[in-house]
Coordinates of C-alpha atoms and ligand atoms in Angstrom, one line a residue:
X528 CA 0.0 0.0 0.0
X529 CA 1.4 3.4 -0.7
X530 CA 1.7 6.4 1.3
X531 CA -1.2 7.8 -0.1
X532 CA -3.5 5.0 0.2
X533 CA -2.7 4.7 3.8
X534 CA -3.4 8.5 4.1
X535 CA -6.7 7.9 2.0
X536 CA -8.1 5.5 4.3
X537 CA -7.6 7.0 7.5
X538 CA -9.2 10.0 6.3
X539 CA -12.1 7.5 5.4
X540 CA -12.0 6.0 8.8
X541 CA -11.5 9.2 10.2
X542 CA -15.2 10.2 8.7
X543 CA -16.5 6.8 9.9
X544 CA -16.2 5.1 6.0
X545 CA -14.3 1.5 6.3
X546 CA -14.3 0.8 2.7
X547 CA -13.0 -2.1 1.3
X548 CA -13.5 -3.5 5.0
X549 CA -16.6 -5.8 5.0
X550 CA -18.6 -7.1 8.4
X551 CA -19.8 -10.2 7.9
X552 CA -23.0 -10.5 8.4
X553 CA -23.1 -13.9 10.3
X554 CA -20.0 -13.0 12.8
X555 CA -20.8 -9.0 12.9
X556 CA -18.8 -7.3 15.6
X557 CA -20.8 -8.0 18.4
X558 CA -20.6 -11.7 17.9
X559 CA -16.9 -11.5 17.5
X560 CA -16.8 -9.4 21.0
X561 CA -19.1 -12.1 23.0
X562 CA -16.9 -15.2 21.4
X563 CA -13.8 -13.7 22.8
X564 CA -15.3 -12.7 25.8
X565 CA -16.4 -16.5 26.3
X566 CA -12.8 -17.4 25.6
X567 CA -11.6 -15.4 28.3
X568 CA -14.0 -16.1 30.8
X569 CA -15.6 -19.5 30.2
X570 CA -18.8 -18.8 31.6
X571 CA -21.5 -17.5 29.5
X572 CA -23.2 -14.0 29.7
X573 CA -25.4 -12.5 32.4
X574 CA -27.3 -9.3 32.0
X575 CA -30.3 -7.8 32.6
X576 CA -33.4 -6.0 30.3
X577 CA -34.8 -8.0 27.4
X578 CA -33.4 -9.3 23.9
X579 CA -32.2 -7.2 22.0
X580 CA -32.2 -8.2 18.8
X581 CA -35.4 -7.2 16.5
X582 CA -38.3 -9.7 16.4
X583 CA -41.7 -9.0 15.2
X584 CA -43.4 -6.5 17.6
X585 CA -45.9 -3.9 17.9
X586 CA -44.4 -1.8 15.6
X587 CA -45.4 -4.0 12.7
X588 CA -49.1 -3.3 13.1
X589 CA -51.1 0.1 12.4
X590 CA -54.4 1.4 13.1
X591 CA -57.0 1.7 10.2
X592 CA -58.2 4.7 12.2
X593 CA -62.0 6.0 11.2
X594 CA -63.2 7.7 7.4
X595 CA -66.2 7.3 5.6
X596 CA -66.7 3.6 6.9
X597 CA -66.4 4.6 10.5
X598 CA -66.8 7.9 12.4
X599 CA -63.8 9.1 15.1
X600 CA -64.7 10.2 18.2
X601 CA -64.1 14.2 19.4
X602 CA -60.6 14.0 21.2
X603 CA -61.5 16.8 23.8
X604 CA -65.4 16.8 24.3
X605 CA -66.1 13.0 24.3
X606 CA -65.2 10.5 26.6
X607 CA -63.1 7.7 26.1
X608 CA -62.8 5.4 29.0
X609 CA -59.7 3.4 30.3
X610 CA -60.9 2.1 34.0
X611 CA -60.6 -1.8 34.1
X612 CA -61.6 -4.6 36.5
X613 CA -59.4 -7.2 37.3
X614 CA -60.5 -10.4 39.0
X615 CA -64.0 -10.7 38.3
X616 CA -64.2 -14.6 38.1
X617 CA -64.3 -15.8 41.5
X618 CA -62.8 -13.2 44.1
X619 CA -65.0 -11.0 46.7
X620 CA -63.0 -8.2 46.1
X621 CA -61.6 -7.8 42.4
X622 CA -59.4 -4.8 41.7
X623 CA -60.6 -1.7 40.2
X624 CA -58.1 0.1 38.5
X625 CA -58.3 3.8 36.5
X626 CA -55.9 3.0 33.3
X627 CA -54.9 -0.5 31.6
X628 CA -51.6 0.0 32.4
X629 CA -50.0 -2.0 35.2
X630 CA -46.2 -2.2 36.8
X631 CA -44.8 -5.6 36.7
X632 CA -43.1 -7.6 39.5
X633 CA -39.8 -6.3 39.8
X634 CA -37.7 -7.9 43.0
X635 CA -36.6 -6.0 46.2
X636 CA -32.6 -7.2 45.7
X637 CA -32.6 -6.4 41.8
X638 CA -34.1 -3.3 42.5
X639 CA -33.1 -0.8 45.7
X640 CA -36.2 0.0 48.3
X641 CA -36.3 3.5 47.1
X642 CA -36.7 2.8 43.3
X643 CA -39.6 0.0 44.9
X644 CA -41.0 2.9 46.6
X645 CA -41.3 4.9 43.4
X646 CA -43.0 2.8 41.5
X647 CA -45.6 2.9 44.0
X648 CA -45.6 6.1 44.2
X649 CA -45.8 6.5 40.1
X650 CA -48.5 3.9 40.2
X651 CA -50.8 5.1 43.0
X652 CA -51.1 8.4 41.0
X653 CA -52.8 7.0 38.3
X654 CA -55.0 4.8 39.9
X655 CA -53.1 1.7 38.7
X656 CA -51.4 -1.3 40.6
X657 CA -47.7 -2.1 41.0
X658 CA -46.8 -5.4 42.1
X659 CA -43.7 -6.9 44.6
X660 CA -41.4 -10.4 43.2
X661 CA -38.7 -12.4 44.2
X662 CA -37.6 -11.4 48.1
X663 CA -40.7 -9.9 49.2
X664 CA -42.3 -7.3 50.2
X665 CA -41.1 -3.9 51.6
X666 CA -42.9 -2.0 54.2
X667 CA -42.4 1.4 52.0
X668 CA -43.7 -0.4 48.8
X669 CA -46.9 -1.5 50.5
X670 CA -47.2 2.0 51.7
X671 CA -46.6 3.8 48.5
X672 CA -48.9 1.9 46.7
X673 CA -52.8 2.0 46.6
X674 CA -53.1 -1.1 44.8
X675 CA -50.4 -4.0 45.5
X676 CA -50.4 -7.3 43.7
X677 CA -48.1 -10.2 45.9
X678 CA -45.9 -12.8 43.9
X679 CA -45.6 -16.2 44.9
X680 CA -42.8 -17.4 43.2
X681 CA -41.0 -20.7 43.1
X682 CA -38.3 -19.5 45.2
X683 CA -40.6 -18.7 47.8
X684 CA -37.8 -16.2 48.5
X685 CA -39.0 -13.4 51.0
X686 CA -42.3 -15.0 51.3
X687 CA -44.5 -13.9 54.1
X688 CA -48.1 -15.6 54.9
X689 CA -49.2 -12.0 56.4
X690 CA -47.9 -10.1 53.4
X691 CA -50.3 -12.0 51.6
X692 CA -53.1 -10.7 53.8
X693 CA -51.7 -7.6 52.9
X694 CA -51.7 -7.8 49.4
X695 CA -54.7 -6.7 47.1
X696 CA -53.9 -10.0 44.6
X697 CA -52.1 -12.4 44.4
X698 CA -49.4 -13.5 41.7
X699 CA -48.7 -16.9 41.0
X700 CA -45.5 -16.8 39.4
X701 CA -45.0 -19.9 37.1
X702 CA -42.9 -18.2 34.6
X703 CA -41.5 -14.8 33.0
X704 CA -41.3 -14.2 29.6
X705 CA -37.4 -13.6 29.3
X706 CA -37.1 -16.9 30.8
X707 CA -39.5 -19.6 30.7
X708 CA -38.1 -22.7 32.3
X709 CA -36.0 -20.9 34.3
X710 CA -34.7 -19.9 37.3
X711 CA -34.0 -16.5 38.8
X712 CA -30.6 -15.0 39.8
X713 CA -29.4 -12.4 42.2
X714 CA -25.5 -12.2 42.4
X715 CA -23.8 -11.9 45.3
X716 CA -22.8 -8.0 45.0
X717 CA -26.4 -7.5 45.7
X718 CA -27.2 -9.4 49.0
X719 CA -27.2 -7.0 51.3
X720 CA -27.7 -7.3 55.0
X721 CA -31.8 -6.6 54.4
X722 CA -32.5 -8.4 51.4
X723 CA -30.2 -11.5 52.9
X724 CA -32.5 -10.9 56.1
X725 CA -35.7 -10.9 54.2
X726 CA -35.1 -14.0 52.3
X727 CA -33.2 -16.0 54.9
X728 CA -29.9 -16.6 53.1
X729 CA -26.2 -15.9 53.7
X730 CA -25.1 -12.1 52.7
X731 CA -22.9 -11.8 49.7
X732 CA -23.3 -15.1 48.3
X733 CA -24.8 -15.6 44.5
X734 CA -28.6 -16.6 45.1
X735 CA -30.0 -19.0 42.0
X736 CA -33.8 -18.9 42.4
X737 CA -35.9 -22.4 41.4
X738 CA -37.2 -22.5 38.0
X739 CA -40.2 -24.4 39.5
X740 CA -42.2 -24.5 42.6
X741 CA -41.2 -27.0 45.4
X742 CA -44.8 -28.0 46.0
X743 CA -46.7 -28.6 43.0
X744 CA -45.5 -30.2 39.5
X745 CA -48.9 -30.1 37.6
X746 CA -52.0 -28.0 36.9
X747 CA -54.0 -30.4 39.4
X748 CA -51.6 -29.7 42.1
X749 CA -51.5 -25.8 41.0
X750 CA -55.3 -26.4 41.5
X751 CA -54.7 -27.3 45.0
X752 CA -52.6 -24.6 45.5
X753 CA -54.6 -22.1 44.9
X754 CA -57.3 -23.2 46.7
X755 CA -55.0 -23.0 50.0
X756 CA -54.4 -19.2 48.7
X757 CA -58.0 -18.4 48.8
X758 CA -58.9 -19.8 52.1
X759 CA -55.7 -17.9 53.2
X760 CA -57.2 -14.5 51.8
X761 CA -60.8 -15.3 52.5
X762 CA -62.0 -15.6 49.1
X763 CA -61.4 -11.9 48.7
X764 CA -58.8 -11.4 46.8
X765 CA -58.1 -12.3 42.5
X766 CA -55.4 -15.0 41.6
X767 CA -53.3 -14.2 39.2
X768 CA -51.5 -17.0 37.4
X769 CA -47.6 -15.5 35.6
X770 CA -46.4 -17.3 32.6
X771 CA -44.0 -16.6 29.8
X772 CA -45.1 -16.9 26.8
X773 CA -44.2 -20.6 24.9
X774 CA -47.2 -23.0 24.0
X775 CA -49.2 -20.2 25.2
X776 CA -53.3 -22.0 23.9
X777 CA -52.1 -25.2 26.5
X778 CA -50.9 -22.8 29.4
X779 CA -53.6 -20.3 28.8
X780 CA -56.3 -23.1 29.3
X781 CA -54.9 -25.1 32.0
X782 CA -54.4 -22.0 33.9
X783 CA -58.0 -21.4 33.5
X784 CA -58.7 -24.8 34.6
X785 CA -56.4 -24.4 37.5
X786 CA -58.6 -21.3 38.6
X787 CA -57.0 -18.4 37.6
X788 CA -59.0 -15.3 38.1
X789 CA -56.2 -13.5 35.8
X790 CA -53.7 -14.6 33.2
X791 CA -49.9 -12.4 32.9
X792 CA -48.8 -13.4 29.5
X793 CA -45.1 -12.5 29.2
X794 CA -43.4 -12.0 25.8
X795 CA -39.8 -13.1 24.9
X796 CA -39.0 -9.5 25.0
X797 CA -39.9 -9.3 28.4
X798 CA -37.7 -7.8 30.9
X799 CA -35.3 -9.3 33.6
X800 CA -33.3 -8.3 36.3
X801 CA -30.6 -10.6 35.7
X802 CA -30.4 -13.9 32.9
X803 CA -27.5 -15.5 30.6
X804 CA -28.0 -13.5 27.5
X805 CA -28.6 -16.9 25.5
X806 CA -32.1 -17.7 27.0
X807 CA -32.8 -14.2 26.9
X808 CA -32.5 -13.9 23.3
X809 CA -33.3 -17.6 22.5
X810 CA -36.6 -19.1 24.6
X811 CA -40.2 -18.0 24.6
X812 CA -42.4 -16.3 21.5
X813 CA -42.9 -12.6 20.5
X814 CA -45.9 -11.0 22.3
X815 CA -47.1 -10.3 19.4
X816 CA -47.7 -14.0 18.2
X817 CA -48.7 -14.9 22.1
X818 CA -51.8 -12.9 22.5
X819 CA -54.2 -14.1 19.8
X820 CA -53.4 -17.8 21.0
X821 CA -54.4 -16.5 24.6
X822 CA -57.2 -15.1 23.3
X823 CA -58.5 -18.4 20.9
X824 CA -57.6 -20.5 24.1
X825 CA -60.2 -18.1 26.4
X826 CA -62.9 -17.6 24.0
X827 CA -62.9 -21.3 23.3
X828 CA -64.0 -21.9 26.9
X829 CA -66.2 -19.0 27.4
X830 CA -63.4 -17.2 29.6
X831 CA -62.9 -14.2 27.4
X832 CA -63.2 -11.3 29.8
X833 CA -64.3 -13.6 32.4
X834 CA -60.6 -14.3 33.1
X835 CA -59.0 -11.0 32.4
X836 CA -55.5 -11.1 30.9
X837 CA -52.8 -8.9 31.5
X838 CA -49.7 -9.4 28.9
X839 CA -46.5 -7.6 28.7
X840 CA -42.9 -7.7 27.1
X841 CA -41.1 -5.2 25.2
X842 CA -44.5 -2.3 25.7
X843 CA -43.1 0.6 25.4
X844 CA -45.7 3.6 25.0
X845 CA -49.3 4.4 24.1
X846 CA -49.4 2.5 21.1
X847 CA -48.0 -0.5 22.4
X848 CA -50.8 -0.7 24.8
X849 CA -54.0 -0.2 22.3
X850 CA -52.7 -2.6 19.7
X851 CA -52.3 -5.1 22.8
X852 CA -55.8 -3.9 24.1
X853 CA -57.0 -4.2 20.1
X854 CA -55.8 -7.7 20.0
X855 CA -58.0 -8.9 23.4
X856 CA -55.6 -8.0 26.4
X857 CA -57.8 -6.8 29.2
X858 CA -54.2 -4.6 30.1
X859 CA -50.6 -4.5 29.6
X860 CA -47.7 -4.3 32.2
X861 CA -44.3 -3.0 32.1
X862 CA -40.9 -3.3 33.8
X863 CA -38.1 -1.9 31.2
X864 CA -40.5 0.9 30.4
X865 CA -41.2 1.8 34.0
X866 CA -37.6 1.6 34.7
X867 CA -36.1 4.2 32.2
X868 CA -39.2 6.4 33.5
X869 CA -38.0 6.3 37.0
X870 CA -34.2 7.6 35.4
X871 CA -32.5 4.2 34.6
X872 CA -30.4 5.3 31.2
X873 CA -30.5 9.0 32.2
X874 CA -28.1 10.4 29.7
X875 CA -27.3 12.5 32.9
X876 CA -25.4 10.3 34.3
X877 CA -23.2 9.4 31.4
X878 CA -20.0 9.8 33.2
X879 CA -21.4 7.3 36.1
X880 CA -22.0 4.9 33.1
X881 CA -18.9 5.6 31.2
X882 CA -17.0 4.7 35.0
X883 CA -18.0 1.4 34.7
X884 CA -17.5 1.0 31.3
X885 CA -21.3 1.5 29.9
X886 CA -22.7 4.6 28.0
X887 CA -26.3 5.7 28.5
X888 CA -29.0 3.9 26.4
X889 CA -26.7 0.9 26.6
X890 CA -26.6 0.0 30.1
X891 CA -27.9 -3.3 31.3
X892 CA -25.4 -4.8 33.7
X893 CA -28.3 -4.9 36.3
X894 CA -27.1 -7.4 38.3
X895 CA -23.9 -6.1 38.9
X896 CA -25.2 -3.8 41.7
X897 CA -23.0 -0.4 40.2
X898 CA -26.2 1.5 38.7
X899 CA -25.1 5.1 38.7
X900 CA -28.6 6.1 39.2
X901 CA -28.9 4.0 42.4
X902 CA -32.3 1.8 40.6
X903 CA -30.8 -1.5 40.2
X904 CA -28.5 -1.4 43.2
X905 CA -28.4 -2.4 46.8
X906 CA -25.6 -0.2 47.9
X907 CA -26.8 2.4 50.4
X908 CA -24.6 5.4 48.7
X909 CA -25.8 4.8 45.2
X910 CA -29.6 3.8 46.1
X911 CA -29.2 7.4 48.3
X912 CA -29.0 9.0 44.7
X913 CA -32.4 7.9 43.4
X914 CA -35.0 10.5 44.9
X915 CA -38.6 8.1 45.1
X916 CA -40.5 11.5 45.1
X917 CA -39.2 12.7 41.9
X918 CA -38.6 9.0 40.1
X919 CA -42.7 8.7 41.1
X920 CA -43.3 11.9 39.3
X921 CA -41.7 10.4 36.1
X922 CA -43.5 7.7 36.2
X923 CA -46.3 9.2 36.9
X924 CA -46.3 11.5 33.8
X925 CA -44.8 8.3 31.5
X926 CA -48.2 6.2 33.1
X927 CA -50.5 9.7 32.0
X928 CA -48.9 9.9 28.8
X929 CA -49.0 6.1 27.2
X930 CA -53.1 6.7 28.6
X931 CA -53.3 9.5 26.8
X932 CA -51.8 7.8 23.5
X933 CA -53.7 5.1 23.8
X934 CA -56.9 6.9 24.4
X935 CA -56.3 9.0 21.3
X936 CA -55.6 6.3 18.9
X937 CA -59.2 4.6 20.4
X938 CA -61.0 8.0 19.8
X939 CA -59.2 7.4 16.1
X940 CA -61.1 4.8 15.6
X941 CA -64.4 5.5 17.0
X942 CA -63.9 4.0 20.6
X943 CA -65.9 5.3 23.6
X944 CA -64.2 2.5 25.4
X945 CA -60.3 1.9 25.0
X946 CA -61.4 -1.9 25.2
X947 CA -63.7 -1.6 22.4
X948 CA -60.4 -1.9 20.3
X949 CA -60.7 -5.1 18.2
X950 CA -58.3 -6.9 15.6
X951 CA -60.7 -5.3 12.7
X952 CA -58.9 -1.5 14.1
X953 CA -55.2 -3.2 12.5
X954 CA -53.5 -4.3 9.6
X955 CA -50.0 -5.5 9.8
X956 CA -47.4 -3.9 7.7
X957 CA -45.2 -7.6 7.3
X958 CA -46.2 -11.4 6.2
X959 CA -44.9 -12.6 9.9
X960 CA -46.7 -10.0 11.7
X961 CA -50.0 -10.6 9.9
X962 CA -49.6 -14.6 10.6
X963 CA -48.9 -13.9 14.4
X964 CA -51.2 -11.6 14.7
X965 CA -54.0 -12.6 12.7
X966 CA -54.9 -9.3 10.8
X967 CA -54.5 -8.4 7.6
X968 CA -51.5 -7.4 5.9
X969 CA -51.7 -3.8 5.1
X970 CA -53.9 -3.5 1.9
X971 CA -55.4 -6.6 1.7
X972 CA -57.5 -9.0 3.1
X973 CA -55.2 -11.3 3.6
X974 CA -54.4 -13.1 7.0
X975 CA -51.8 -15.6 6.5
X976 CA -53.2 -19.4 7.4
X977 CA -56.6 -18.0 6.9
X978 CA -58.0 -19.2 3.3
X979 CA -60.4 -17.4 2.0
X980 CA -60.4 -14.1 3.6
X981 CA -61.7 -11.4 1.4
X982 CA -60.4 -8.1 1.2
Ligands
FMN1296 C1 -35.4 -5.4 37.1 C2 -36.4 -6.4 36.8 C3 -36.8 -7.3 37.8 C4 -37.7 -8.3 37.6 N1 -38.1 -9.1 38.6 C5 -39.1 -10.0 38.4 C6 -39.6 -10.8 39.5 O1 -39.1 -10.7 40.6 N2 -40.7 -11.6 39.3 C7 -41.3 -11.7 38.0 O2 -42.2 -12.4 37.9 N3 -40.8 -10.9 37.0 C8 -39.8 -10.1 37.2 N4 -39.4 -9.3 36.1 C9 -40.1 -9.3 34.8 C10 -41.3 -8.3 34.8 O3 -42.2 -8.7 35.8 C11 -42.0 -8.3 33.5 O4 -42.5 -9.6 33.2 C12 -41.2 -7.8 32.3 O5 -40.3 -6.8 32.8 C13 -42.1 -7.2 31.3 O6 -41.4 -6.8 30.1 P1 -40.9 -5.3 29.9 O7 -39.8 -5.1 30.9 O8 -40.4 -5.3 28.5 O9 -42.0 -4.3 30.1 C14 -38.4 -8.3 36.3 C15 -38.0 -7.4 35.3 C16 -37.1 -6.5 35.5 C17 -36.7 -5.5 34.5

């Protein structure tokens, strides 16, 4: 190469052009990074949010929205409701909540009491639940929020008979959807003195959660179980039943069977505290393609709306939420969502994040206990930067404004109620998308699997 051609292309790679230099598509850069990071370590790769790479989603449907066919409703002079009730099958006391919008378990260990605190706090001011996970429940959670829904998990981590009482529901955790079929994890950095205290293990020591419950291996047993959790709670309060999403029609109707008063259907892009990377990225189905087999499964036995489900993974704002609603959700939840609300990301901390070798937007070493922002932490100085007054306020106005979105794109297409959405309101803008979520692709009638669908 001459002197000028070397000059040449560091001008080019000074302007961010690598020509002549090709990626490979199949062992891009990031692939190349992890397969020598596995080299060096030889264990694989823990981390926290959801996957990352792109699978079908939300974004691959639209609204028809209203025109000669259908008339739109005025966005400031008529109403367009959002209130939802949760639990109407069997319990005394099902929960009445203002907005379809929910806060999914997060744990008291991956997350510090404060940022617990806030989401209460964020919750409570729109009328909407939040709910505890693995390691129990905090005093200040219970008090910051109106409405609390209690996990049972198969840890049984932090698990408290009289917190029950206290709860407002009742979670049965049997999976999540960033990991279904397995286990939770909570590394040593993070077992401080309380959260060792509240779940009766050593400090310091890396905590592996079960992937099933010790006491029941079947739907008949999971029958049995919750049975025991309603006599506990009187009859009063709704059973939820948790799964991640995977052979979602079976689940959805043996959790029915087993008595669930509500299903939480997670999606593969569902968030986590702390999971190897691989089952992350590689177990469980898009949202997207779980919610119209929850729906086939209820409807078939007469449970649509009876049993109200709740499904979450990868919702990120107003739209998110309808086109869930639109598909026959009852309400969504979110954890990633909630969490960049309360600050987690902040571009204000970029030199906390660029200390331990992250960058805002990118950060997702949860489980290592350094969050900057003092969300996903358990040391005292850090969590002592996170302010549960102003993180509620976030999420307060993030909780407002995916209601607002939502209600707008209802009023769009004629809705008085935001659950008067339907899968006739979308049209998906890709083959996959349309076969998932059985509505038409974009222009046509045509719903992949379904023959003879006219336009
Ligand atoms: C920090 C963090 C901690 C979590 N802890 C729990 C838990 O203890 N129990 C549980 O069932 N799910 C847990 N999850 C999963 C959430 O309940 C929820 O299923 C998921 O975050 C929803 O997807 P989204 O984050 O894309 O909104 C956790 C998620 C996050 C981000």
């Amino acid at each position: 190469m001459t002197e000028f051609d070397t000059i040449t292309k560091r001008r080019y790679h000074q302007a961010g052009w690598h020509p002549g230099l090709r990626e490979s598509a199949t062992f891009d850069r990031n692939t190349i990074h992890e397969i020598q990071r596995a080299a060096r370590e030889g264990i694989y790769d823990i981390r926290g949010w959801g996957a990352k790479r792109r699978v079908p989603h939300f974004d691959d449907l639209l609204f028809l929205g209203a025109s000669v066919s259908r008339y739109p409703l005025e966005g400031y002079r008529e109403r367009c409701d959002t209130d939802v009730v949760l639990g109407t099958r069997y319990a005394k006391k099902p929960l009445h909540i203002d907005i379809p919008i929910t806060i999914a378990g997060m744990s008291f260990g991956a997350l510090s009491a404060p940022a617990k605190e806030a989401l209460g706090r964020g919750a409570s001011a729109l009328g909407t639940s939040t709910t505890t996970g693995d390691g129990g429940m905090t005093p200040e959670e219970r008090q910051s929020s109106k409405t609390l829904v209690y996990q049972l998990l198969p840890s049984r981590y932090g698990m408290n008979p009289d917190d029950l009482r206290k709860a407002d529901a009742i979670e049965v955790v049997v999976g999540q959807g960033a990991k279904p079929g397995g286990g939770g994890m909570l590394l040593g950095q993070k077992i401080s003195d309380r959260v060792a205290d509240m779940r009766d293990l050593p400090k310091g020591i890396d905590q592996r959660s079960a992937c099933r419950h010790p006491d029941w291996t079947g739907p008949d047993d999971l029958e049995i179980k919750i049975e025991e959790l309603r006599e506990i709670t009187d009859w009063e309060k709704p059973i939820f039943i948790k799964i991640g999403a995977t052979r979602t029609y079976f689940d959805v109707a043996l959790a029915v069977k087993a008595g669930a008063d509500v299903i939480v259907l997670d999606g593969m892009q569902g968030g986590t505290a702390a999971t190897q990377d691989v089952f992350i990225e590689h177990v469980g189905i898009p949202i997207l393609a779980a919610i119209p087999q929850a729906v086939e499964s209820l409807r078939e036995l007469g449970m649509h709306r009876e049993v109200q489900l709740i499904v979450s993974g990868g919702i990120r704002n107003g739209a998110d939420a309808a086109k869930a609603l639109a598909l026959g959700a009852d309400a969504v939840s979110i954890g990633v969502g909630a969490l960049i609300a309360l600050g987690d990301n902040s571009p204000e901390y970029e030199e906390g994040y660029e200390e331990i070798g992250s960058s805002a937007g990118y950060y997702d070493d949860w489980h290592e206990g350094r969050d900057p922002v003092g969300i996903s932490t358990q040391d005292d100085e850090l969590a002592a930067r996170f302010d549960p007054e102003l993180g509620g306020r976030r999420l307060a106005n993030y909780l407002r404004t995916m209601t607002l979105e939502a209600q707008t794109l209802a009023r769009a297409c004629g809705k008085s109620h935001v659950h008067n959405l339907e899968p006739e309101d979308l049209v998906a803008l890709t083959i996959e998308a349309a076969a998932m979520a059985r509505v038409p692709l974009a222009g046509t009638g045509w719903i992949p699997g379904r023959e003879g669908a006219g336009a």
